[in-house]
Amino acid sequence: MPKSDKSAVTTYPINDLLANRWSPRAFADRAIPTEVLGSIFEAARWAPSSRNLQPWHFVIAARHHDADGFARLLSTLMGANKSWGKNASVLLVAVTEPNPDSAPGPNRYAHYDVGQAMAHLSIQAMSCGLFIHQMGGFNREKAREVLEIPDQYEPVVSAAIGYLADPSILSDTMKKRELAPRSRNPLAEQVFSAKWGQTHPDYA
Ligand SMILES: Cc1cc2nc3c(=O)[nH]c(=O)nc-3n(C[C@H](O)[C@H](O)[C@H](O)COP(=O)(O)O)c2cc1C
């Protein structure tokens, strides 16, 4: 996979799919083949989860195959997310069940596990030439209403899936964000040695 301007700048090497993943806004007007989308959700399905409860569901709509469904999901996006989300090939809302009927007690890992399923899904998408842009900026109550999500379930995150397009399709503001370099906090701030706050010599 060729390095792009958006590839992660790392101190230690990481897998190309991880290095090249980023969250674009410019999506191409291109449908995702059924088998490719299937692979993406299979990847999520096989994510690990606490007690193997698999507390994730995905409400999806493909723009090229279900315009009404896509419009419903799009209507839940807030602000700028709506302006570029309309170009995605597929929109999704990931939903969890914090208090599952099938297990005793609340599932403390429900949201954690949805995040992990989304991570699997994102990397599988990358391996198929697709990109995911996750969005917390969506109206959960509206999603509950227009997608008819029952009370015991909770919308967690929305996401756009699609193939990359040229940033020139975006507004000037969005283009600027699209072209901005990606950044991360240093490993030294994220990995401690044996106790909280203690710098690890390998990551100093
Ligand atoms: C849970 C979550 C919520 C996010 N919400 C939004 C959002 O509402 N709008 C947006 O443009 N990006 C959103 N993002 C994307 C992040 O801004 C992005 O992942 C972060 O800036 C790092 O950039 P990168 O993914 O290109 O490495 C979200 C990402 C996650 C994981």
Short mmCIF file of C-alpha atoms and ligand atoms in Angstrom, two decimals:
data_model
loop_
_atom_site.label_atom_id
_atom_site.label_comp_id
_atom_site.label_asym_id
_atom_site.label_seq_id
_atom_site.Cartn_x
_atom_site.Cartn_y
_atom_site.Cartn_z
CA MET A 1 0.00 0.00 0.00
CA PRO A 2 1.52 3.35 -0.99
CA LYS A 3 2.20 5.91 1.73
CA SER A 4 -0.09 8.93 1.56
CA ASP A 5 0.29 12.35 3.16
CA LYS A 6 -2.13 11.09 5.78
CA SER A 7 -0.07 8.04 6.78
CA ALA A 8 0.84 7.89 10.45
CA VAL A 9 4.30 9.15 11.36
CA THR A 10 5.52 6.54 13.81
CA THR A 11 8.54 5.98 16.03
CA TYR A 12 8.07 2.23 15.75
CA PRO A 13 6.68 0.59 12.59
CA ILE A 14 3.01 -0.46 12.50
CA ASN A 15 0.92 -2.46 10.04
CA ASP A 16 0.21 -0.57 6.79
CA LEU A 17 -3.56 -0.84 7.24
CA LEU A 18 -3.30 0.87 10.62
CA ALA A 19 -0.79 3.46 9.41
CA ASN A 20 -2.87 4.42 6.39
CA ARG A 21 -6.26 4.53 8.11
CA TRP A 22 -7.66 8.00 8.59
CA SER A 23 -11.07 9.64 8.72
CA PRO A 24 -11.88 11.33 5.41
CA ARG A 25 -14.80 13.57 4.44
CA ALA A 26 -14.45 13.38 0.65
CA PHE A 27 -16.18 10.20 -0.50
CA ALA A 28 -16.56 9.02 -4.11
CA ASP A 29 -19.94 8.48 -5.78
CA ARG A 30 -19.45 4.72 -5.88
CA ALA A 31 -21.50 1.82 -4.56
CA ILE A 32 -19.87 -0.79 -2.31
CA PRO A 33 -20.27 -4.34 -3.65
CA THR A 34 -22.43 -6.59 -1.46
CA GLU A 35 -19.60 -9.04 -0.75
CA VAL A 36 -17.26 -6.24 0.34
CA LEU A 37 -19.80 -4.77 2.74
CA GLY A 38 -20.47 -8.30 3.97
CA SER A 39 -16.78 -8.75 4.79
CA ILE A 40 -16.78 -5.52 6.76
CA PHE A 41 -19.62 -6.64 9.01
CA GLU A 42 -18.15 -10.15 9.31
CA ALA A 43 -15.02 -8.49 10.71
CA ALA A 44 -17.12 -6.71 13.32
CA ARG A 45 -19.00 -9.91 14.08
CA TRP A 46 -15.78 -11.72 14.94
CA ALA A 47 -14.50 -9.05 17.32
CA PRO A 48 -13.90 -10.23 20.89
CA SER A 49 -16.35 -9.13 23.57
CA SER A 50 -16.86 -9.48 27.29
CA ARG A 51 -18.66 -12.77 28.06
CA ASN A 52 -18.99 -13.11 24.26
CA LEU A 53 -22.16 -11.04 24.57
CA GLN A 54 -21.47 -9.34 21.21
CA PRO A 55 -23.38 -6.26 22.33
CA TRP A 56 -23.42 -4.58 18.93
CA HIS A 57 -25.96 -4.04 16.21
CA PHE A 58 -25.59 -1.92 13.09
CA VAL A 59 -28.40 -0.08 11.34
CA ILE A 60 -27.11 0.60 7.84
CA ALA A 61 -28.29 2.15 4.59
CA ALA A 62 -26.51 2.24 1.23
CA ARG A 63 -27.00 5.47 -0.71
CA HIS A 64 -27.04 3.77 -4.12
CA HIS A 65 -29.50 1.04 -3.12
CA ASP A 66 -31.79 2.54 -0.51
CA ALA A 67 -32.14 6.30 -0.95
CA ASP A 68 -34.96 6.59 1.63
CA GLY A 69 -33.09 4.64 4.28
CA PHE A 70 -29.94 6.63 3.58
CA ALA A 71 -31.89 9.90 3.93
CA ARG A 72 -33.19 8.68 7.32
CA LEU A 73 -29.70 8.00 8.63
CA LEU A 74 -28.41 11.26 7.13
CA SER A 75 -31.15 13.20 8.92
CA THR A 76 -29.64 12.17 12.27
CA LEU A 77 -26.21 13.70 11.53
CA MET A 78 -25.39 17.04 13.08
CA GLY A 79 -23.71 20.14 11.65
CA ALA A 80 -20.75 19.63 9.34
CA ASN A 81 -21.13 15.84 9.54
CA LYS A 82 -24.30 16.14 7.46
CA SER A 83 -22.58 18.30 4.84
CA TRP A 84 -19.99 15.67 3.95
CA GLY A 85 -21.81 12.57 5.24
CA LYS A 86 -24.23 12.89 2.34
CA ASN A 87 -21.45 11.70 0.01
CA ALA A 88 -20.81 8.44 1.85
CA SER A 89 -21.69 5.17 0.13
CA VAL A 90 -23.07 3.74 3.37
CA LEU A 91 -24.10 5.32 6.65
CA LEU A 92 -24.42 3.32 9.83
CA VAL A 93 -25.46 3.71 13.41
CA ALA A 94 -23.86 1.31 15.88
CA VAL A 95 -26.16 0.36 18.72
CA THR A 96 -25.52 -1.42 22.00
CA GLU A 97 -27.55 -3.10 24.73
CA PRO A 98 -26.21 -1.91 28.12
CA ASN A 99 -28.56 -4.18 30.12
CA PRO A 100 -28.94 -7.35 28.09
CA ASP A 101 -31.90 -9.66 28.65
CA SER A 102 -29.67 -12.62 27.93
CA ALA A 103 -27.20 -12.08 30.82
CA PRO A 104 -27.38 -11.24 34.52
CA GLY A 105 -26.53 -7.65 35.47
CA PRO A 106 -25.50 -4.69 33.35
CA ASN A 107 -22.83 -5.16 30.72
CA ARG A 108 -20.05 -2.80 31.85
CA TYR A 109 -18.21 -3.45 28.60
CA ALA A 110 -21.08 -2.81 26.20
CA HIS A 111 -19.66 0.46 24.83
CA TYR A 112 -16.09 -0.80 24.96
CA ASP A 113 -17.05 -3.82 22.88
CA VAL A 114 -18.89 -1.71 20.29
CA GLY A 115 -15.70 0.35 19.95
CA GLN A 116 -13.71 -2.80 19.41
CA ALA A 117 -16.15 -4.06 16.78
CA MET A 118 -15.87 -0.68 15.04
CA ALA A 119 -12.08 -0.98 15.08
CA HIS A 120 -12.26 -4.41 13.43
CA LEU A 121 -14.72 -3.09 10.90
CA SER A 122 -12.50 -0.08 10.12
CA ILE A 123 -9.42 -2.14 9.45
CA GLN A 124 -11.31 -4.69 7.33
CA ALA A 125 -12.69 -1.74 5.35
CA MET A 126 -9.15 -0.46 4.79
CA SER A 127 -8.12 -3.86 3.46
CA CYS A 128 -10.95 -3.54 0.89
CA GLY A 129 -9.87 -0.04 -0.18
CA LEU A 130 -12.61 1.65 1.86
CA PHE A 131 -12.46 4.27 4.57
CA ILE A 132 -14.59 4.80 7.68
CA HIS A 133 -15.30 8.11 9.36
CA GLN A 134 -16.90 7.64 12.77
CA MET A 135 -19.15 10.36 14.16
CA GLY A 136 -20.25 11.14 17.68
CA GLY A 137 -21.99 14.16 16.20
CA PHE A 138 -25.40 12.68 15.56
CA ASN A 139 -28.70 13.11 17.30
CA ARG A 140 -29.24 9.97 19.37
CA GLU A 141 -32.87 10.67 20.17
CA LYS A 142 -33.64 11.34 16.53
CA ALA A 143 -31.79 8.15 15.56
CA ARG A 144 -33.85 6.22 18.11
CA GLU A 145 -37.01 7.66 16.64
CA VAL A 146 -36.40 7.50 12.87
CA LEU A 147 -34.60 4.14 13.00
CA GLU A 148 -37.18 2.70 15.44
CA ILE A 149 -34.57 1.56 17.98
CA PRO A 150 -36.27 0.05 21.07
CA ASP A 151 -35.70 1.65 24.52
CA GLN A 152 -33.40 -1.05 25.86
CA TYR A 153 -30.89 -0.35 23.09
CA GLU A 154 -28.61 2.69 22.89
CA PRO A 155 -27.23 4.37 19.76
CA VAL A 156 -23.47 4.71 20.35
CA VAL A 157 -21.82 6.10 17.26
CA SER A 158 -22.56 6.85 13.63
CA ALA A 159 -20.16 6.26 10.75
CA ALA A 160 -19.73 6.98 7.07
CA ILE A 161 -18.21 4.32 4.81
CA GLY A 162 -16.91 4.94 1.31
CA TYR A 163 -14.13 5.17 -1.22
CA LEU A 164 -11.86 8.21 -1.19
CA ALA A 165 -12.58 11.14 -3.49
CA ASP A 166 -10.57 14.22 -4.30
CA PRO A 167 -10.84 16.85 -1.53
CA SER A 168 -11.88 19.41 -4.17
CA ILE A 169 -15.50 18.16 -3.82
CA LEU A 170 -15.58 19.66 -0.30
CA SER A 171 -16.32 23.17 0.93
CA ASP A 172 -13.26 25.29 1.68
CA THR A 173 -13.55 24.72 5.44
CA MET A 174 -13.87 20.96 5.08
CA LYS A 175 -11.10 20.85 2.49
CA LYS A 176 -8.77 22.50 4.97
CA ARG A 177 -9.59 19.85 7.60
CA GLU A 178 -9.25 17.11 5.00
CA LEU A 179 -5.75 18.18 4.07
CA ALA A 180 -4.56 18.93 7.61
CA PRO A 181 -1.77 16.67 8.89
CA ARG A 182 -2.80 13.99 11.38
CA SER A 183 -1.32 14.20 14.85
CA ARG A 184 -1.05 12.11 18.00
CA ASN A 185 0.23 12.60 21.53
CA PRO A 186 3.65 11.03 22.13
CA LEU A 187 3.95 7.43 23.35
CA ALA A 188 5.68 8.80 26.48
CA GLU A 189 2.34 10.32 27.53
CA GLN A 190 0.41 7.15 26.80
CA VAL A 191 2.58 4.31 28.10
CA PHE A 192 3.85 4.35 31.68
CA SER A 193 6.39 2.07 33.27
CA ALA A 194 5.14 -0.03 36.20
CA LYS A 195 3.30 2.87 37.84
CA TRP A 196 1.13 5.78 36.86
CA GLY A 197 2.98 8.71 35.32
CA GLN A 198 6.41 7.07 35.29
CA THR A 199 8.12 7.53 31.94
CA HIS A 200 9.00 4.26 30.22
CA PRO A 201 12.64 4.35 29.04
CA ASP A 202 11.74 2.87 25.63
CA TYR A 203 9.19 5.62 24.97
CA ALA A 204 10.89 8.63 26.57
C1 LIG B 1 -16.16 8.01 18.77
C2 LIG B 1 -15.71 8.97 17.68
C3 LIG B 1 -16.48 10.08 17.41
C4 LIG B 1 -16.11 10.96 16.38
N1 LIG B 1 -16.93 11.99 16.04
C5 LIG B 1 -16.65 12.75 14.94
C6 LIG B 1 -17.59 13.71 14.46
O1 LIG B 1 -18.69 13.87 14.97
N2 LIG B 1 -17.23 14.44 13.37
C7 LIG B 1 -16.02 14.28 12.73
O2 LIG B 1 -15.76 14.96 11.74
N3 LIG B 1 -15.13 13.35 13.16
C8 LIG B 1 -15.41 12.58 14.24
N4 LIG B 1 -14.54 11.59 14.64
C9 LIG B 1 -13.27 11.41 13.93
C10 LIG B 1 -12.11 11.92 14.78
O3 LIG B 1 -12.14 13.33 14.81
C11 LIG B 1 -10.80 11.37 14.20
O4 LIG B 1 -10.79 9.98 14.33
C12 LIG B 1 -9.59 11.96 14.93
O5 LIG B 1 -9.50 13.34 14.71
C13 LIG B 1 -8.29 11.33 14.45
O6 LIG B 1 -8.18 11.46 13.06
P1 LIG B 1 -7.92 10.20 12.13
O7 LIG B 1 -9.07 9.23 12.34
O8 LIG B 1 -7.93 10.76 10.72
O9 LIG B 1 -6.63 9.59 12.53
C14 LIG B 1 -14.90 10.73 15.66
C15 LIG B 1 -14.13 9.59 15.95
C16 LIG B 1 -14.53 8.71 16.94
C17 LIG B 1 -13.71 7.48 17.20
#
